[in-house]
Amino acid sequence: MTQSEALKEYLLRLADSDMILGQRLSELCGKAPALEEEMALMNVALDLVGQARNWYEYAAELIDDGRDADKLAFRRDAHDYRNLLLTEQPNEDYAVTMGRQFFFDVWHYFTLKSLSEANDERIAGVAAKALKEATYHLRRSSEWVKRLGDGTEESHRRMQDAIDILWRFTGELITPDETDELMAKAGIGPDPEQLKNDWHGLVSEVLAQATLTPGAEDAWMYMGGKHGEHTEHLGFILAEMQFLQRAYPDAKTW
Amino acid sequence: MYAQLVETGSKRLKTLEEMSPEERAFQEKVDAETKIEPKNWMPEGYRKTLIRQISQHAHSEVVGMLPEGNWVTRAPTLKRKLQLMAKIQDEAGHGLYLYSAMETLGADRDEEIEKLHQGKAKYSSIFNYPTLNWADMGAVGWLVDGAAIVNQVVLQRTSYGPYSRAMIRICKEESFHQRQGYQILLDMMREGTEEQKAMVQDAINRLWWPALMMFGPHDDESPNSQQSMAWKIKRKSNDELRQMFIDQTVPQLEFLGCTAPDPDLKWNEETGHYDFGEINWQEFYDVLKGNGPCNRERISTRKKAIDEGAWVREAAVAYAKKQKQRAEAA
């Protein structure tokens, strides 16, 4: 794999993860537990899809095969999607929604922090703006994990269940493959070892404050999203998300 | 208009002579266009009418997210998806803002929401219609937000200060939504395929009449209007507002190259307004009574969200309590 191949791959991972998590959050429209949460969920979803658009645009320029950002988002099938498996997991209850968000936000925050200092100006620029948003996302989801973990007996049980359900998808966030390593070496992506330590450090800290128990560091991890091998959920997400583009392939504008 | 048939509790207007000194001072203040603020004395009927109207308006913002939520996961492009998400977020914000304005009158948000879930409070009838194709997202923005703006622009001068200020802020965002909605339709009509153009016309066919119903019954069928007008909660009558909406919307409709599902719609040289056909009032009252296509779904979705979220809100309260105790102990 060349560095330029790795970069395209890496941009699609960033874009697809943002896009799919934004899609999951927007499924909750009108269904949040309070009006304030309604606003916040849509706000986070909006940030993520906005970031996805920026990454897709850059990816489309580099891929340079005539596809634009919309084509990348709405005309690729699941095996071409590169999102983290965590992001495609269903919303379930608010504990799972927030647990998923928290694990993602910790990864996203440290990743963007590193990308904002990338020696690729375009990436550094997009990441710097995204980092501001992700900082808020992380603060919010950390607070919710603490509230639910250290709230009532029921919320504690639900939040711990959520951690247990989602834990197996977290390995993928911090287990580097060739692409991640090439990006680190190129001075773009985060140092894998550092990212892993940062992620575990912050997750342990917040879960401890939330009176929650993390999964084992050596637990079995479900991986494959970064290579296009997804859980069964992604096919359905795309069937819904890409419906119009697929049903009306001749439409040039919307 | 996001509030329809708001009960004022009064059968006829009192004359100034019949009023108590407090009522008279209040009415004179209203007549002099001085805004009424939360701490000012106000007749009980005025307060209750406002609570009903503002809560209906707030409920409409919140329920109004559902027909859009129906398409937000299927928006066709990144740009349209982002626009729709931003619009929905604005609506949640409008809901919050309006509930706050309502709380300045001593009402409680949770109690009013409970009334909505029990079917005791109204919200705009328009949101009981389904959104069946993507063009509905354009037509809702253009017609529904458009109708809301006609009403809300006037409400910027409503006599109650917090409501008036909420309207000023909300109007700015609504006009933005309306332009975006119209642009969705215009782009499809200008550059779209035949299928896309058919979607636009279909959306207009379905939403045209329900949009006109948003202004409420005819003036002579609107028993509460007179009192609301005297209190300057309401500034223009239902029929006046509806005519304003028609007059400004028909040229936009023609510019799109679409038609309205109303054979009687035509320009009247003499009056300088568009004539239009009679609204199906039976349908209007049916929908208000709960017998619209989506009434049950809308309320059950909202109720389910709040009921199933109870444990989340309880956890937040319990956690805040613990944090407070810890801070005091430290």
Coordinates of C-alpha atoms in Angstrom, one line a residue, chain A residues 75-169:
Chain A
R75 CA -23.7 5.3 -4.1
R76 CA -21.3 3.0 -2.3
D77 CA -22.5 -0.3 -0.9
A78 CA -21.7 -1.7 2.5
H79 CA -18.5 -3.5 1.5
D80 CA -17.1 -0.2 0.3
Y81 CA -18.0 1.6 3.5
R82 CA -15.1 2.0 5.9
N83 CA -16.8 3.2 9.1
L84 CA -16.0 1.8 12.5
L85 CA -18.4 -1.0 13.5
L86 CA -19.2 0.9 16.7
T87 CA -20.9 3.7 14.7
E88 CA -23.4 1.4 13.0
Q89 CA -24.7 -0.2 16.2
P90 CA -28.4 0.5 16.8
N91 CA -29.6 3.2 19.2
E92 CA -31.4 0.8 21.6
D93 CA -32.0 2.8 24.8
Y94 CA -30.4 6.1 25.8
A95 CA -27.6 4.3 27.7
V96 CA -26.5 2.5 24.6
T97 CA -26.9 5.7 22.5
M98 CA -24.7 7.6 25.0
G99 CA -22.2 4.8 25.6
R100 CA -21.7 4.5 21.8
Q101 CA -21.3 8.3 21.6
F102 CA -18.8 8.4 24.5
F103 CA -16.5 5.6 23.2
F104 CA -16.6 7.3 19.8
D105 CA -16.1 10.8 21.1
V106 CA -13.0 9.8 23.1
W107 CA -11.5 8.3 19.9
H108 CA -12.7 11.1 17.8
Y109 CA -11.3 13.8 20.1
F110 CA -7.8 12.4 20.3
T111 CA -7.7 11.5 16.6
L112 CA -8.8 15.0 15.6
K113 CA -6.4 16.6 18.0
S114 CA -3.6 14.8 16.2
L115 CA -5.0 15.5 12.8
S116 CA -5.3 19.2 13.5
E117 CA -1.5 19.2 13.6
A118 CA -1.2 17.1 10.4
N119 CA 1.4 18.1 7.9
D120 CA -1.4 18.1 5.3
E121 CA -2.9 21.6 5.5
R122 CA -6.3 20.6 4.2
I123 CA -6.6 17.9 6.8
A124 CA -5.3 20.1 9.6
G125 CA -7.9 22.8 8.7
V126 CA -10.9 20.5 8.6
A127 CA -9.7 18.7 11.8
A128 CA -9.2 22.0 13.7
K129 CA -12.7 23.0 13.1
A130 CA -14.1 19.5 13.8
L131 CA -12.0 19.3 17.0
K132 CA -14.0 22.2 18.5
E133 CA -17.2 20.4 17.8
A134 CA -15.8 17.0 19.1
T135 CA -14.6 18.7 22.3
Y136 CA -18.2 19.7 23.0
H137 CA -19.5 16.2 22.0
L138 CA -17.0 14.6 24.4
R139 CA -17.9 16.8 27.3
R140 CA -21.6 16.1 26.7
S141 CA -21.4 12.3 26.3
S142 CA -19.0 12.1 29.3
E143 CA -21.5 14.0 31.4
W144 CA -24.3 11.7 30.3
V145 CA -22.3 8.5 31.1
K146 CA -21.6 9.9 34.6
R147 CA -25.2 10.9 35.1
L148 CA -26.6 7.6 34.0
G149 CA -23.8 5.5 35.7
D150 CA -24.1 7.4 39.0
G151 CA -27.8 8.3 38.7
T152 CA -30.5 5.8 39.9
E153 CA -30.2 2.0 40.3
E154 CA -32.0 1.5 37.0
S155 CA -29.9 4.0 35.0
H156 CA -26.7 2.4 36.5
R157 CA -27.8 -1.1 35.4
R158 CA -28.7 0.1 31.9
M159 CA -25.5 2.1 31.5
Q160 CA -23.4 -0.9 32.7
D161 CA -25.2 -3.1 30.3
A162 CA -24.5 -0.6 27.5
I163 CA -20.8 -0.6 28.3
D164 CA -20.8 -4.4 28.3
I165 CA -22.7 -4.6 25.0
L166 CA -20.5 -2.0 23.2
W167 CA -17.1 -2.9 24.6
R168 CA -16.4 -5.5 21.9
F169 CA -16.6 -2.8 19.3

